[in-house]
Structures are given as C-alpha cells and as structure tokens.
Coordinates of C-alpha atoms and ligand atoms in Angstrom, one line a residue:
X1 CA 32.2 -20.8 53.3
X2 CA 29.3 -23.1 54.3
X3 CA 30.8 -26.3 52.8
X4 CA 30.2 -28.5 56.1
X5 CA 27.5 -26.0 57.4
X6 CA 23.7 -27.5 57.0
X7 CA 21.6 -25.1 54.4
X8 CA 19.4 -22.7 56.6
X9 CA 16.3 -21.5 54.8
X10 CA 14.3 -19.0 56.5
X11 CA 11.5 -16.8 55.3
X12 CA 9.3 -13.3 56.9
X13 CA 5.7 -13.9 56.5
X14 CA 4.2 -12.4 53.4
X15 CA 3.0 -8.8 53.8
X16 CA -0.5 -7.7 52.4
X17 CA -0.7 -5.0 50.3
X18 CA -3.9 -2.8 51.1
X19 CA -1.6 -0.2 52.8
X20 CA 2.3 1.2 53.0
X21 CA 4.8 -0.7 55.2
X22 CA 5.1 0.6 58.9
X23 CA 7.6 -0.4 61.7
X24 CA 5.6 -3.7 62.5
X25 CA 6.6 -4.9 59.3
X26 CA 9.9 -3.6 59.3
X27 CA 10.6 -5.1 62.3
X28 CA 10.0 -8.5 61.3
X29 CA 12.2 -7.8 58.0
X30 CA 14.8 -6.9 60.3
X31 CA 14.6 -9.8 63.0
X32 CA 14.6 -12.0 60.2
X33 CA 17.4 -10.4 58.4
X34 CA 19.9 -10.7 61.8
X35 CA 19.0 -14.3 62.1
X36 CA 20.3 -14.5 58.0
X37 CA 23.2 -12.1 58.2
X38 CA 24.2 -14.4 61.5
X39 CA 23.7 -17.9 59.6
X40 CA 26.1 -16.7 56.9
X41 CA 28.8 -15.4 59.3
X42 CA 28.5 -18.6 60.8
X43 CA 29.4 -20.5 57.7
X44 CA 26.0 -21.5 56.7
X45 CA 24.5 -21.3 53.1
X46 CA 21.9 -19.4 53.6
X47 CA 18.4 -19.0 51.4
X48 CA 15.9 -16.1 52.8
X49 CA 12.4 -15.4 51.4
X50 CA 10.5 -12.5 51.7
X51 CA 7.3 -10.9 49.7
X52 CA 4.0 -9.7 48.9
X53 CA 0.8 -11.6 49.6
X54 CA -1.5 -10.1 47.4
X55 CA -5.0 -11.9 46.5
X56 CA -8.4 -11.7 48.2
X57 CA -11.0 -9.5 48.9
X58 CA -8.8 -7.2 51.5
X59 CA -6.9 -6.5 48.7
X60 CA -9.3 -6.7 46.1
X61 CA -11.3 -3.8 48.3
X62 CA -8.8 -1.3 48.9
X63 CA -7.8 -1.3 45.0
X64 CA -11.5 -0.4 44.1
X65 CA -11.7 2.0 46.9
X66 CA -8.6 3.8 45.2
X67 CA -10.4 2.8 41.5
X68 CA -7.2 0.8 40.2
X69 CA -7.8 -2.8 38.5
X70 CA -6.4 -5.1 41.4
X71 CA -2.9 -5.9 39.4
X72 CA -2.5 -2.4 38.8
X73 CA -2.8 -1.5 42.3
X74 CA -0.5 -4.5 43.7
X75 CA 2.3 -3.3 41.1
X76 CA 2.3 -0.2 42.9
X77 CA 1.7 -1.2 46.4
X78 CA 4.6 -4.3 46.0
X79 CA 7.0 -1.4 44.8
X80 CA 7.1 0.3 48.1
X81 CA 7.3 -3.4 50.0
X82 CA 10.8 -3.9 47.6
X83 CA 11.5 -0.7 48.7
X84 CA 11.2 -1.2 51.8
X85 CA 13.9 -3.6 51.8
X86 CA 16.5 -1.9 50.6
X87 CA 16.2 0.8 52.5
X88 CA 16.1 -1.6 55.6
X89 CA 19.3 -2.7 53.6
X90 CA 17.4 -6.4 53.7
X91 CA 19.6 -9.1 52.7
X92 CA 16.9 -11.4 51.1
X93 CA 17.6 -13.8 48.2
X94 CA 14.2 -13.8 46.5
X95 CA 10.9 -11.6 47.0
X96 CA 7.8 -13.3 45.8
X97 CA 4.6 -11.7 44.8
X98 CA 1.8 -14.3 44.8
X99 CA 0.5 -12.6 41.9
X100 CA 3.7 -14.3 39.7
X101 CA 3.5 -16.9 37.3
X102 CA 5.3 -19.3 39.5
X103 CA 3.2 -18.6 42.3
X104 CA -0.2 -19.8 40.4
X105 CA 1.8 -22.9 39.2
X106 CA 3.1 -23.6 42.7
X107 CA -1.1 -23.0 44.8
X108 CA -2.4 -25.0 42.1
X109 CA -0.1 -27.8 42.1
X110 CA -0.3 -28.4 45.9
X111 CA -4.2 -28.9 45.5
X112 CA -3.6 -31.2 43.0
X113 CA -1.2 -32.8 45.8
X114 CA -3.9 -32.7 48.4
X115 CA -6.8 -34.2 46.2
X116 CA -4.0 -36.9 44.7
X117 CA -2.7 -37.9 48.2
X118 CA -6.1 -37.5 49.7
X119 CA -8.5 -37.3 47.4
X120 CA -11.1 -37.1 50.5
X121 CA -9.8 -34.0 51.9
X122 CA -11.2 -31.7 49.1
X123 CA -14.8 -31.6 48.7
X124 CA -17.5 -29.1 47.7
X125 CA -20.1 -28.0 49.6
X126 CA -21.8 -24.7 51.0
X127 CA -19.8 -22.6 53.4
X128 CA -22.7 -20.8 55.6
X129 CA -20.7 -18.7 58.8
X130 CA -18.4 -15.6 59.9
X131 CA -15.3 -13.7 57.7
X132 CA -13.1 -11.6 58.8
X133 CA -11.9 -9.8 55.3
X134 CA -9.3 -7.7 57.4
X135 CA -7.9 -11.4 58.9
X136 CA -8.8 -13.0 55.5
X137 CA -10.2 -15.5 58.1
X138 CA -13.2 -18.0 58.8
X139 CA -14.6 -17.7 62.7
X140 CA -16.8 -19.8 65.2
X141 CA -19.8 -17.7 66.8
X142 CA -18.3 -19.2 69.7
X143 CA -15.0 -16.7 69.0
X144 CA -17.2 -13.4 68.2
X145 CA -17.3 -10.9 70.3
X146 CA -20.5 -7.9 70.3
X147 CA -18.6 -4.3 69.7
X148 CA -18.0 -1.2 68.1
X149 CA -15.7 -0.9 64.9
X150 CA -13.1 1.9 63.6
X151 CA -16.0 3.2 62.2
X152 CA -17.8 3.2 65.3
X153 CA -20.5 1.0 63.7
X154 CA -22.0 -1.7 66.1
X155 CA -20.8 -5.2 64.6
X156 CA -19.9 -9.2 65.4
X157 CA -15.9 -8.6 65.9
X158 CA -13.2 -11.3 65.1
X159 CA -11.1 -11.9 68.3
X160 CA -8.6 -9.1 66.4
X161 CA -10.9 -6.6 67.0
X162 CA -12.1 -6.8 62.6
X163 CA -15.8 -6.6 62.2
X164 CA -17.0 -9.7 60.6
X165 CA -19.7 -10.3 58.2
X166 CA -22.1 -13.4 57.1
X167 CA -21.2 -15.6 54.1
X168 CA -23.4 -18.3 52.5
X169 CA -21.8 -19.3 49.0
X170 CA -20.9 -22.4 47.0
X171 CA -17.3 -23.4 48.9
X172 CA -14.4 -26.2 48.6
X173 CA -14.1 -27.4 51.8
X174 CA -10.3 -29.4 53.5
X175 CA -10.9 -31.6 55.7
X176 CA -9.2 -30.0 58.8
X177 CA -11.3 -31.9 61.1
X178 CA -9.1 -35.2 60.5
X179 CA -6.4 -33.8 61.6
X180 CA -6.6 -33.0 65.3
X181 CA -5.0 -36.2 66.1
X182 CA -2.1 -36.0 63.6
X183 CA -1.6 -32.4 64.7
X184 CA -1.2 -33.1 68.5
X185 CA 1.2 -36.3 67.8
X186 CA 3.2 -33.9 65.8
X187 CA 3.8 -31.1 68.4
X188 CA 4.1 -33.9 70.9
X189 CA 7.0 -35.2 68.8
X190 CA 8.4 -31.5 67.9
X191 CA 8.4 -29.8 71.4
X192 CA 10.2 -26.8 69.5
X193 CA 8.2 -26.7 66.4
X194 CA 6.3 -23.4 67.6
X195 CA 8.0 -20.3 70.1
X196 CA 7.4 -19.0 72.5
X197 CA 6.2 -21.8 74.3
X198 CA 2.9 -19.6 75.4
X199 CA 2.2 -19.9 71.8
X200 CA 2.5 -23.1 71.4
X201 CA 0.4 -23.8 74.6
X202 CA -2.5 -21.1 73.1
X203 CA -2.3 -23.5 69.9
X204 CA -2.3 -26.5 71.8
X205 CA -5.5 -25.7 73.7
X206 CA -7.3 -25.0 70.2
X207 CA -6.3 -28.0 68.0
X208 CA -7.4 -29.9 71.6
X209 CA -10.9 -27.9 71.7
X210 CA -11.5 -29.8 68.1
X211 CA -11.3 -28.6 64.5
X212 CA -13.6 -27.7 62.3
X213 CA -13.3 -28.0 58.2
X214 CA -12.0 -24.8 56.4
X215 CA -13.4 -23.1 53.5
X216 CA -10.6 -23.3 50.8
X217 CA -12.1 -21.3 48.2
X218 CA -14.2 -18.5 47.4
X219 CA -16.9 -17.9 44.4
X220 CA -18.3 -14.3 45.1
X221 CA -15.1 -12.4 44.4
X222 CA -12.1 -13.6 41.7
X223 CA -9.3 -11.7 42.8
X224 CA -7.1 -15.0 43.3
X225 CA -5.7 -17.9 42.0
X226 CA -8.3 -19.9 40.3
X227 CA -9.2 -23.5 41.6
X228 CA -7.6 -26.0 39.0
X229 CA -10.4 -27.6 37.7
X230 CA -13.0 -25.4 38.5
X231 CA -12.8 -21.7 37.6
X232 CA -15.6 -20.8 39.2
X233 CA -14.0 -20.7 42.4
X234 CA -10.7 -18.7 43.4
X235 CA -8.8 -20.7 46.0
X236 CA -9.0 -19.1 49.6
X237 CA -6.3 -16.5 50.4
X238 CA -4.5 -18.2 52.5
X239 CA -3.8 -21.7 51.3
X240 CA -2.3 -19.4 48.3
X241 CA -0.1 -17.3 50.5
X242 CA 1.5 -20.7 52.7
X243 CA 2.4 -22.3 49.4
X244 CA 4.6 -18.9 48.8
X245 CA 7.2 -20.9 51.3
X246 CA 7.8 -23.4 49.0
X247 CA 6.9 -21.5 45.5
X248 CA 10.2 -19.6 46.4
X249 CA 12.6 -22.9 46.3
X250 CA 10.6 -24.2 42.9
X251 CA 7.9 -26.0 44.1
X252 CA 6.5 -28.1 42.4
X253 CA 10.0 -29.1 41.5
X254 CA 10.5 -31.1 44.1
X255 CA 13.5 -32.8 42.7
X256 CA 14.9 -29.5 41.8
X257 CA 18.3 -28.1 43.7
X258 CA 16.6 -25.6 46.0
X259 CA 14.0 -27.6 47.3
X260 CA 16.6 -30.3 48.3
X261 CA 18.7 -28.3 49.7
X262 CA 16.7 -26.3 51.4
X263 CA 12.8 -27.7 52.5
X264 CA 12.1 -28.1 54.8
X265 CA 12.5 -24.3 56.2
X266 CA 14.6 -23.8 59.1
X267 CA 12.5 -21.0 60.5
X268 CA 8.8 -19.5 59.7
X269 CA 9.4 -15.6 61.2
X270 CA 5.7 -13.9 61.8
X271 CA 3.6 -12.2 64.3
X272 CA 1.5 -13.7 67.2
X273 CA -1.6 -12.4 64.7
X274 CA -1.3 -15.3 62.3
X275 CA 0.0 -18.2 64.7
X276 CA -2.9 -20.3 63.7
X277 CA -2.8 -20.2 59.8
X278 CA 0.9 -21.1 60.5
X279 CA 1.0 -23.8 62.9
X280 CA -2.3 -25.1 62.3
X281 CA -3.8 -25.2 58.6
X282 CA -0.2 -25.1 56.9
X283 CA 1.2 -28.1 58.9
X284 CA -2.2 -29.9 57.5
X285 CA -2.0 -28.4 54.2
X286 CA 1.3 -29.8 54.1
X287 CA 0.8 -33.5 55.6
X288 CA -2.3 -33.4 53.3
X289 CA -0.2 -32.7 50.1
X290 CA 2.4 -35.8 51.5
X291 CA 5.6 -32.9 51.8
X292 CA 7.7 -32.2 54.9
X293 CA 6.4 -29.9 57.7
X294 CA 8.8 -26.9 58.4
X295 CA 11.0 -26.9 61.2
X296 CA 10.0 -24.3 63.5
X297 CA 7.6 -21.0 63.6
X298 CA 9.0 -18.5 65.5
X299 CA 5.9 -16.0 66.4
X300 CA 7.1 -12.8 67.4
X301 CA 5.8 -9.8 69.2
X302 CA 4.0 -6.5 68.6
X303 CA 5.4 -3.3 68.4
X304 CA 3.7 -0.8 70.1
X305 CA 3.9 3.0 69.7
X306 CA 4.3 5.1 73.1
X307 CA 2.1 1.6 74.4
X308 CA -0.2 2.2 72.2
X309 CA -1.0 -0.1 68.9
X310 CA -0.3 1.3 65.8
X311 CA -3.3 1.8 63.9
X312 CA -4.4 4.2 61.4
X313 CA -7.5 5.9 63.2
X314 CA -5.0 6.8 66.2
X315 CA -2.5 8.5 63.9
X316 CA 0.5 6.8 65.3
X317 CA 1.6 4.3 62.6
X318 CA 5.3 5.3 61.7
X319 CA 7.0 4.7 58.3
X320 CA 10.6 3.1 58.7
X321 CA 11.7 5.5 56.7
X322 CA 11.0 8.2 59.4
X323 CA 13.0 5.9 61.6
X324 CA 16.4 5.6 59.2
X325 CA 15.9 9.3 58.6
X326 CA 15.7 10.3 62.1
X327 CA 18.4 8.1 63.6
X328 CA 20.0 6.6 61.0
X329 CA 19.5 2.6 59.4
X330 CA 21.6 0.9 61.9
X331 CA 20.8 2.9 64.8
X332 CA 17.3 1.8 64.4
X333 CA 18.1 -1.6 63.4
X334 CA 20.2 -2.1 66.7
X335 CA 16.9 -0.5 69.0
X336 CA 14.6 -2.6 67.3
X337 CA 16.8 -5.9 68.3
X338 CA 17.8 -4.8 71.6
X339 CA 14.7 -3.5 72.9
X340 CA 12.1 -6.0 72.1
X341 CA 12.6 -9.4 74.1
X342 CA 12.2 -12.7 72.6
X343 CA 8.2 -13.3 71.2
X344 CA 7.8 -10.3 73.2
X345 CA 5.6 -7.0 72.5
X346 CA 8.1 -4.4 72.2
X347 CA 7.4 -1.0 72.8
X348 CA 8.5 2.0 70.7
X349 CA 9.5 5.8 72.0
X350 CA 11.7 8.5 70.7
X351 CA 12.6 9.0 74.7
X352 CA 14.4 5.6 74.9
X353 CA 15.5 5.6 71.4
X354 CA 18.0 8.7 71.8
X355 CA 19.3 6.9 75.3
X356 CA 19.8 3.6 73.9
X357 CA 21.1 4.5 71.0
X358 CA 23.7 7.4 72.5
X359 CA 24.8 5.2 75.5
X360 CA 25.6 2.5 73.7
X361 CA 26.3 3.1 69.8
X362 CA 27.7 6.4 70.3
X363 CA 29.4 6.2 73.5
X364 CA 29.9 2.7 73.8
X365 CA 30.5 1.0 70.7
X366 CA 31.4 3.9 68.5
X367 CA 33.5 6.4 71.1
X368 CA 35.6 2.8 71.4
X369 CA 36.4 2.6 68.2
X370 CA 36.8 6.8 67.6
X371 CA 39.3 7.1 70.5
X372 CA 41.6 4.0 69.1
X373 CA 42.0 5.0 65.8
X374 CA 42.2 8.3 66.0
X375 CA 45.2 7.6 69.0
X376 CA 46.8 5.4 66.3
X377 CA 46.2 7.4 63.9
X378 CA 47.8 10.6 65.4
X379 CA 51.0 8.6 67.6
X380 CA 52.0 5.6 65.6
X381 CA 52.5 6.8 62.3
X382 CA 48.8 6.0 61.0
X383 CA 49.6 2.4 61.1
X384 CA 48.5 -0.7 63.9
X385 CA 51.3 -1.0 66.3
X386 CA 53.7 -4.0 67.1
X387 CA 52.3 -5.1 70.5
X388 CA 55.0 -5.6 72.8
X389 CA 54.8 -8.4 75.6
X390 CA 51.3 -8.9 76.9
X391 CA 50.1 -8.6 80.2
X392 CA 47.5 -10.1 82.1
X393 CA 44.6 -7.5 81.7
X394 CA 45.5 -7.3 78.4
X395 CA 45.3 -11.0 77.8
X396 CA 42.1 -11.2 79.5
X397 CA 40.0 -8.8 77.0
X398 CA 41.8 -10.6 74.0
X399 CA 40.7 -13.5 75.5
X400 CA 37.2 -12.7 76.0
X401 CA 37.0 -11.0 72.5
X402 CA 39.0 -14.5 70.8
X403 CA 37.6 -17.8 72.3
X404 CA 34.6 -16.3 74.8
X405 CA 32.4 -14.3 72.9
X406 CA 30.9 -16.0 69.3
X407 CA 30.0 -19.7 71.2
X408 CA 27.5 -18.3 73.6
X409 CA 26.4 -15.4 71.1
X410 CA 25.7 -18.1 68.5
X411 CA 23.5 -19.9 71.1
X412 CA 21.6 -16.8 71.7
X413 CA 21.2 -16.0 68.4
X414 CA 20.0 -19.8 67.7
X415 CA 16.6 -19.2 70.0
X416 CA 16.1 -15.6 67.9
X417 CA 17.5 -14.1 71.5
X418 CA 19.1 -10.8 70.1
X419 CA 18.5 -8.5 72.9
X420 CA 20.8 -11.1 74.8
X421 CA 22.9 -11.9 71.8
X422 CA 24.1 -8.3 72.4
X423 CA 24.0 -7.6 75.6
X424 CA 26.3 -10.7 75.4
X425 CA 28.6 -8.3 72.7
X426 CA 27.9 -5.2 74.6
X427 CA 29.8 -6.7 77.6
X428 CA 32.8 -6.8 75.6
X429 CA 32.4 -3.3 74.4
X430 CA 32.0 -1.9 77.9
X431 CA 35.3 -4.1 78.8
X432 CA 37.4 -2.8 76.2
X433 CA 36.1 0.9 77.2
X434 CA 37.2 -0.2 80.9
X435 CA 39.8 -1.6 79.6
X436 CA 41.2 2.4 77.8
X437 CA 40.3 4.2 80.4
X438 CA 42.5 2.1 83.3
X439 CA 45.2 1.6 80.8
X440 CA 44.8 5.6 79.8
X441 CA 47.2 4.9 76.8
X442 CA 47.0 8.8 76.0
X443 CA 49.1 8.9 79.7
X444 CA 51.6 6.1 78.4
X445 CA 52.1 8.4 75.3
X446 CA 54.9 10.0 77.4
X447 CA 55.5 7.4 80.0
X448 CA 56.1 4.9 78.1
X449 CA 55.4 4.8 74.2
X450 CA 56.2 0.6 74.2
X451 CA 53.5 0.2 76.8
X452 CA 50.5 2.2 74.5
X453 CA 51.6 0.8 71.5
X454 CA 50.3 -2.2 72.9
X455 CA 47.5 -0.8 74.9
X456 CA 46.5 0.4 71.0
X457 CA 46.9 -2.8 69.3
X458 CA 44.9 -5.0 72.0
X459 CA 42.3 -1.9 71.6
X460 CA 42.2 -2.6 67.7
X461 CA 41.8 -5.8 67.9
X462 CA 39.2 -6.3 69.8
X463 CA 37.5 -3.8 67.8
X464 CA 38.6 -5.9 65.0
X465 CA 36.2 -8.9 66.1
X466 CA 33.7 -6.6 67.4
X467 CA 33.3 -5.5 64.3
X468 CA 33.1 -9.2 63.0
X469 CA 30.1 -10.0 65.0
X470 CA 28.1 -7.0 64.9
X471 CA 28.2 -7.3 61.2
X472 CA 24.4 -9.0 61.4
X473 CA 22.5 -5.9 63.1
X474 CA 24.5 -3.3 62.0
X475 CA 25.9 -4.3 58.4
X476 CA 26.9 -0.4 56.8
X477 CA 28.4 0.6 60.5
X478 CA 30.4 -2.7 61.0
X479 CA 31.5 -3.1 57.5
X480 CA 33.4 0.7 58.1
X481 CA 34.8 -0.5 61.3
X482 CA 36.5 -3.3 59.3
X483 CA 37.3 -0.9 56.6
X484 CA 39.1 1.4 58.8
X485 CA 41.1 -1.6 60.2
X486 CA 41.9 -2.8 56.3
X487 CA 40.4 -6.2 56.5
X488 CA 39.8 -8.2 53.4
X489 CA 36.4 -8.5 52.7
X490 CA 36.8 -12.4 52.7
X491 CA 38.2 -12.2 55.7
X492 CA 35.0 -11.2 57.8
X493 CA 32.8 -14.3 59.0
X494 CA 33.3 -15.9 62.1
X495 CA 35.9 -18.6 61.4
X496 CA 38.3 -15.0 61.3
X497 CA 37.7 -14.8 65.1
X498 CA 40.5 -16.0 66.8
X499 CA 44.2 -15.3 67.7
X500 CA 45.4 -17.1 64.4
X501 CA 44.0 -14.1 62.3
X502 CA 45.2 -11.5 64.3
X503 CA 45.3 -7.8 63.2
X504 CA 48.9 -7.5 60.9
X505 CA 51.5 -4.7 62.7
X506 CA 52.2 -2.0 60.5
X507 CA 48.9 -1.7 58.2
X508 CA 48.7 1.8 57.6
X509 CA 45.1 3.3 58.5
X510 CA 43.7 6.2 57.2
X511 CA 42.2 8.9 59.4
X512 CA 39.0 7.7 61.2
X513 CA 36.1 8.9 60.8
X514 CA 32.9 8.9 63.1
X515 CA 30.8 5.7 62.8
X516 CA 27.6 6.4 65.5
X517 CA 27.4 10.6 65.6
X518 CA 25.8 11.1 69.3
X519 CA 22.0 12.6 68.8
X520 CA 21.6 15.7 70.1
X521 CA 18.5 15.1 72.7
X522 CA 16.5 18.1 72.2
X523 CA 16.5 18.0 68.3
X524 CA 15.7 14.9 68.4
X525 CA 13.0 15.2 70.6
X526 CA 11.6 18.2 68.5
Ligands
MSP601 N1 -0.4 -11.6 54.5 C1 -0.4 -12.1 55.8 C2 0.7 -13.0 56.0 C3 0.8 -14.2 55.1 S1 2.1 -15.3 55.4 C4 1.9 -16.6 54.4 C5 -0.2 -10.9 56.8 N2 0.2 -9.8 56.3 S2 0.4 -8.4 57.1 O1 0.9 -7.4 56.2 O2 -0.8 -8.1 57.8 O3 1.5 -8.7 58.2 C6 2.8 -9.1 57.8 C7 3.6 -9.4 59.0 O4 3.8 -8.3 59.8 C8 2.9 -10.5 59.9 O5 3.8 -11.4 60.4 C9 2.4 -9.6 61.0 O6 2.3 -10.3 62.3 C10 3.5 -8.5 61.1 N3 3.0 -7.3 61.8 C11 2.0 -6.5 61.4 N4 1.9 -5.5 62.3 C12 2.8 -5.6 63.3 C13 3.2 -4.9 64.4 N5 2.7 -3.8 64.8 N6 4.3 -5.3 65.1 C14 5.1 -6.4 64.7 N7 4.7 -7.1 63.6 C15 3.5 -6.8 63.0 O7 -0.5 -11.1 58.0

C-alpha cells in the first residue's frame, strides 16, 4: 500500500496541560484521526502527530497551585492526554511532549535558523503591554475589552474572554512587522492555505490592519525552553509549541527521511481559538528560519454543551470517557463527525445523541448487517451463498456500493467534510435496507430459495464494502463487520472495493453477533 500515493502528514494541535482532556479536545483527536484512518485506506503513507504542549506560565501556575515542581506535574497531566488516546482508540504515530529532549534541540535550532537567515529579525529590547496567560498571548489595548472575570473580579479581558495583565520586562523581540507583505502575497498565492474561508477572511483583515513585532521570550518566569545563547530568557510559549510540527519528523535533520518525506504537513487540525498563532506567526516563524510553510490549516469548530460553552465554572465540561462509557467509542466517534458541520460549532446533547445514534447505527447500519447474517447464518448452511443470475435492482445497489460510493466520499473527506462523507455512505446503508425489505428474502425462503440466496449475497456484499469504508470513524465496529464476513485483514483498504474482490461463495460464517446494541431512551436519559 501507498507506493504511488503522495506521503500525508497531518498533525492535532498540541494540548496544554493545566487541566484533564474534555470533548473539545477529543473531538479534534477524533476529526483528525478520520482524516488519517481515511488517507491510509486510500493508499497513502500516512505520518500523524499529536501531543502535549507543556511550557509557560499557564502551566507553570496550575502546577504550583497543586504544589508539584512543573515536570512532575506535566508527567502526570501528559499521562491522562496518552490516555486519552487510546481510549479514543487514536491512531497516531508519534505523541510529543515539548518537555523532551528532542523538543529543546528542535525550538532552539529554529532560532538559530531565524537569527542565521535573518539575523535582523531577533533583537532585544523591552516588551511594555497586555498577556493573556490563559491564551499564552500578547494583546493591543486596541483588542481589550472592560469586564468581569470567572472570578467575578473587574479586569482588561483578551477578546477570549481571559483577564489580562500588564508586563514590562527585558524581551527578544521577531520582527513580525516585516512581514505583512510577505504574508498577504502568500495567501494570495495559497487561496486554500487556511479553512473555512471566514477564517481566512478574519485573518486576512488582521495581517491587512498591520503587524506589530512579537515578544519571543520571557525573563520573569523559567518554565521553558531556554534562549540559546542567553539563559536568562526562556523562549515564549508559543514559538516552542509551533516548532513541535516539525520536532516530530527530526527537525533539525532536515536531510533526514521523515522530514523529506513528509514537510511540509498536509494539514494543521486546530480550533478557531488559535487561528492566528497558526496562520500568522508560524508561517513567519517559518519563512524567517528559510523552511517550507505547511500546506493547509484547517480551523475547526467548538463544541458546545446543551449550547452552552464548556467551562469549568458552569459545570458542564464532559470527559470522553463519560462519552465511550455511556454510548460506546464508536457510537460517539460517529455523532461527533456527523453532527458537527465543516469549521462549524457543533453542539452537544444526550437528546440527539440516543436518536442519531439508534436511527442510524442501530437501526440503520447495524440492523443491516444483524438481519443478513443472521438469515445466512440460519438458511444457507452458515456460509455466503452462490448468487444466482442478477437482476436489475440487485445490480443497481452493487453498483452503487462498487464504482459510486468511495470517488465522491474521498472528495468529501478531502475538504474534512465528514458529516457529508457519510451521509454520502449512509445513502447506501438506507438503500440496502430498502433494498431487504422489497426483496423480503425471509418470504423467498419458501418461494423460492435460489432467489434469496442471492437477495443474501448482494446483502453481504454490500455490507462487505460498507464495512471497508466506515473503517475510518468507526474502526472496532467495522473491523467486526469484516470479521464476521472472513476478510483478510490485508484485504481491507479501498483498492478491495470493487466487483474484482467480491465476497467468495461458500465461506463459512460464524453466528453473528450484534455490532450497534439500540440504547434504551429512558436509561440513557437518566
Ligand atoms: N497548547 C495550545 C495549542 C498549541 S499548538 C502548537 C492549545 N491547547 S488547548 O489544550 O487549549 O487546546 C487544544 C486544542 O483543542 C485546540 O486546537 C483548541 O482549539 C481545541 N479545543 C479546546 N476546547 C475546545 C472545544 N470546546 N471544542 C473544540 N475544540 C476545542 O490551544
């Protein structure tokens, strides 16, 4: 697989570790993971990077409010961020914690890049203005807004709602402000460089309202990586955390395998919250230091609780693993990529979770797939019938399931459209349940036993491929389907769907079992 398939790299945004993970960053893991899982299936060779962002003084806060030396906390908060992954059954190559060795070797070397390649774009001087700790971000008065914190203490708020406070220290400064020209060109030439286009327009309208210079390091705090050169100063958060993109393929190697092969990245995955530290200071981090720009930053959505925003104070923040427990991994990894819409917020309720996922897991997708086997299982000897001559309906679902499902899929699934991507699958599903119910092959069991036999094998075939392509959202649920149907495991990427690898007559089955149980509404509402 993947020999005449370009590399895809793609990576999740790093994830800070002051507090546990909640659905908002499970649902970026998960987006990010589809779009991987896809790749592969497609024939790609595929490199995905995920991991912990852990310096600065957010971090360096919430491990003295806890009384843990920063490291010790980060070892324990990372842990649960790994976690996380598994149980989200994430199919990343490589997590990076910024506090690694490699990491330190990797920020340092691209400041020697900057100051080498353009030795005027570092200087020192005195940063005097606004921080955000909780953004780890430097902001205009102009941006500030007067209001009222969690706390309910009056303060200067960042345009995320933070309170920000007033620091004058010693500073390296990049010279942002040189790049407002280059930046523009570049979009100009890269019209799909940032999605959804709104953001791209939002970022647009700030690069063109003129940049200022950037604070690149910090002296009153030395929870990061230190400034090479200068130890007095720990390098800003940020320009640490970017360089994690290319830390992960062996930067400063770049001669090495993995960064030929795969930089630059395919695809940046984050959240509308950190657009401009992606498509503004690490583009000009990265023309500074003379390496490649990425390809695209894809900015997704919020997810929202009951339309509310998570937070803490409200008490609605909800751990995945309440999720998996109460609806099972794939259940909630097909709701989370069905109901939120491309760059969309997406909004969360148990309500619409049960529907969604009993109309069309349990009795769409997974009633399909219970009623075929189980007829096979029971009237052909446990084995996948001979199909006898083919009829026109029956022609038309194989044909829709062979040579008109994976193109326009794929092209769904290439713009991080999944909610279409399966709507796009789930019209298949529905005509294959169509399909059982006019055929009503537990009728021709008397009638005429030919005539279901290859009612059945059409049936199990279809499921065959559906089983193929759903493989990306729901990996444990589509891997049994294929089990049940005693497909090789190398036989399960896309170049398997077409007539040429049809399901062999006369593999015996064993007895199904149930792959998406319906939820029973009022327990689950309880
Ligand atoms: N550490 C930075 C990212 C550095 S990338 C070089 C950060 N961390 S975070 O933990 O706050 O957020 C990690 C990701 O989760 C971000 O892309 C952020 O947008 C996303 N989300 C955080 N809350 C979210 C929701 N409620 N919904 C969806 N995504 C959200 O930012």
């Amino acid at each position: 697989m993947g020999a005449n398939k370009q590399p895809f790299y793609i990576t999740t945004a790093i994830s800070y570790v002051n507090g546990s993970p909640h659905l908002g960053h499970a649902y970026e893991q998960i987006l990010t993971d589809v779009m991987a899982r896809f790749k592969r299936l497609d024939g790609h060779d595929v490199m995905f990077l995920t991991g912990t962002d852990e310096h600065g003084q957010k971090v360096a806060k919430t491990a003295e409010k806890n009384g843990m030396a920063p490291k010790d906390f980060c070892d324990q908060v990372a842990q649960e961020f790994i976690a996380m992954t598994d149980q989200l059954n994430i199919s990343n190559d490589d997590f990076i914690r910024t506090t690694e060795e490699r990491h330190y070797k990797a920020s340092q070397a691209i400041w020697n890049a900057i100051k080498e390649n353009n030795p005027d774009d570092i200087y020192l001087g005195k940063y005097e203005g606004w921080y955000s700790v909780r953004d780890e971000g430097y902001f205009a008065e102009s941006e500030l807004t007067e209001g009222v914190d969690a706390d309910g203490n009056k303060h200067k708020l960042a345009p995320s709602g933070a309170p920000v406070e007033w620091v004058e220290e010693e500073s390296y400064f990049f010279r942002l402000s040189a790049y407002t020209d280059k930046l523009l060109d570049f979009f100009a030439a890269n019209p799909d460089f940032i999605e959804p286009e709104s953001r791209r327009n939002e970022i647009i309208s700030f690069v063109k309202s003129g940049l200022q210079d950037i604070s690149i390091s910090r002296t009153n705090f030395t929870w990061g990586v230190p400034v090479p050169g200068d130890e007095r100063h720990v390098m800003y958060v940020w320009l640490d955390a970017l360089t994690n993109y290319i830390t992960g393929i062996g930067y400063p190697e770049t001669g090495g395998e993995a960064y030929k092969k795969f930089w630059p990245a395919d695809y940046h995955v984050i959240g509308k919250d950190i657009i401009r530290f992606h498509c503004i200071y690490w583009p000009a981090f990265l023309m500074a230091a003379n390496l490649q720009l990425p390809k695209k930053i894809f900015a997704h959505g919020f997810i929202n609780v009951d339309g509310a925003k998570m937070s803490k104070s409200v008490g609605n923040v909800i751990a995945p693993q309440d999720l998996i427990d109460t609806y099972g991994l794939d259940q909630t990894r097909y709701l989370l990529m069905r109901e939120v819409s491309h760059g969309n917020d997406g909004n969360f309720s148990h309500e619409h979770a049960i529907t969604r996922i009993n109309s069309d897991l349990a009795n769409g997708l997974g009633n399909l797939v219970q009623r075929t086997l189980s007829m096979i299982h029971k009237n052909c000897d446990a084995q996948i019938p001979s199909p006898n001559e083919l009829n026109d309906d029956d022609k038309k679902l194989l044909d829709h399931a062979h040579n008109r499902l994976v193109k326009p899929v794929i092209e769904e699934v290439d713009q991080m459209r999944f909610n279409r991507a399966l709507e796009n699958i789930w019209r298949l599903v529905n005509d294959a349940n169509a399909y059982v119910d006019a055929q009503a092959p537990w009728a021709l069991k008397k009638e005429d036993p030919e005539r279901m036999k290859t009612v059945l094998y059409v049936l199990a075939e279809t499921i065959r491929v559906l089983g193929i392509i759903t493989q990306a959202v729901t990996p444990s649920s589509s891997s049994k389907m294929l089990d049940q149907l005693k497909i090789d495991a190398d036989k399960r990427d896309f170049s398997f769907i077409n007539s040429e690898h049809q399901l062999q007559p006369e593999t015996a089955i064993d007895k199904p079992q149930g792959i998406f149980p319906r939820l029973d509404t009022a327990e689950k509402a309880a």
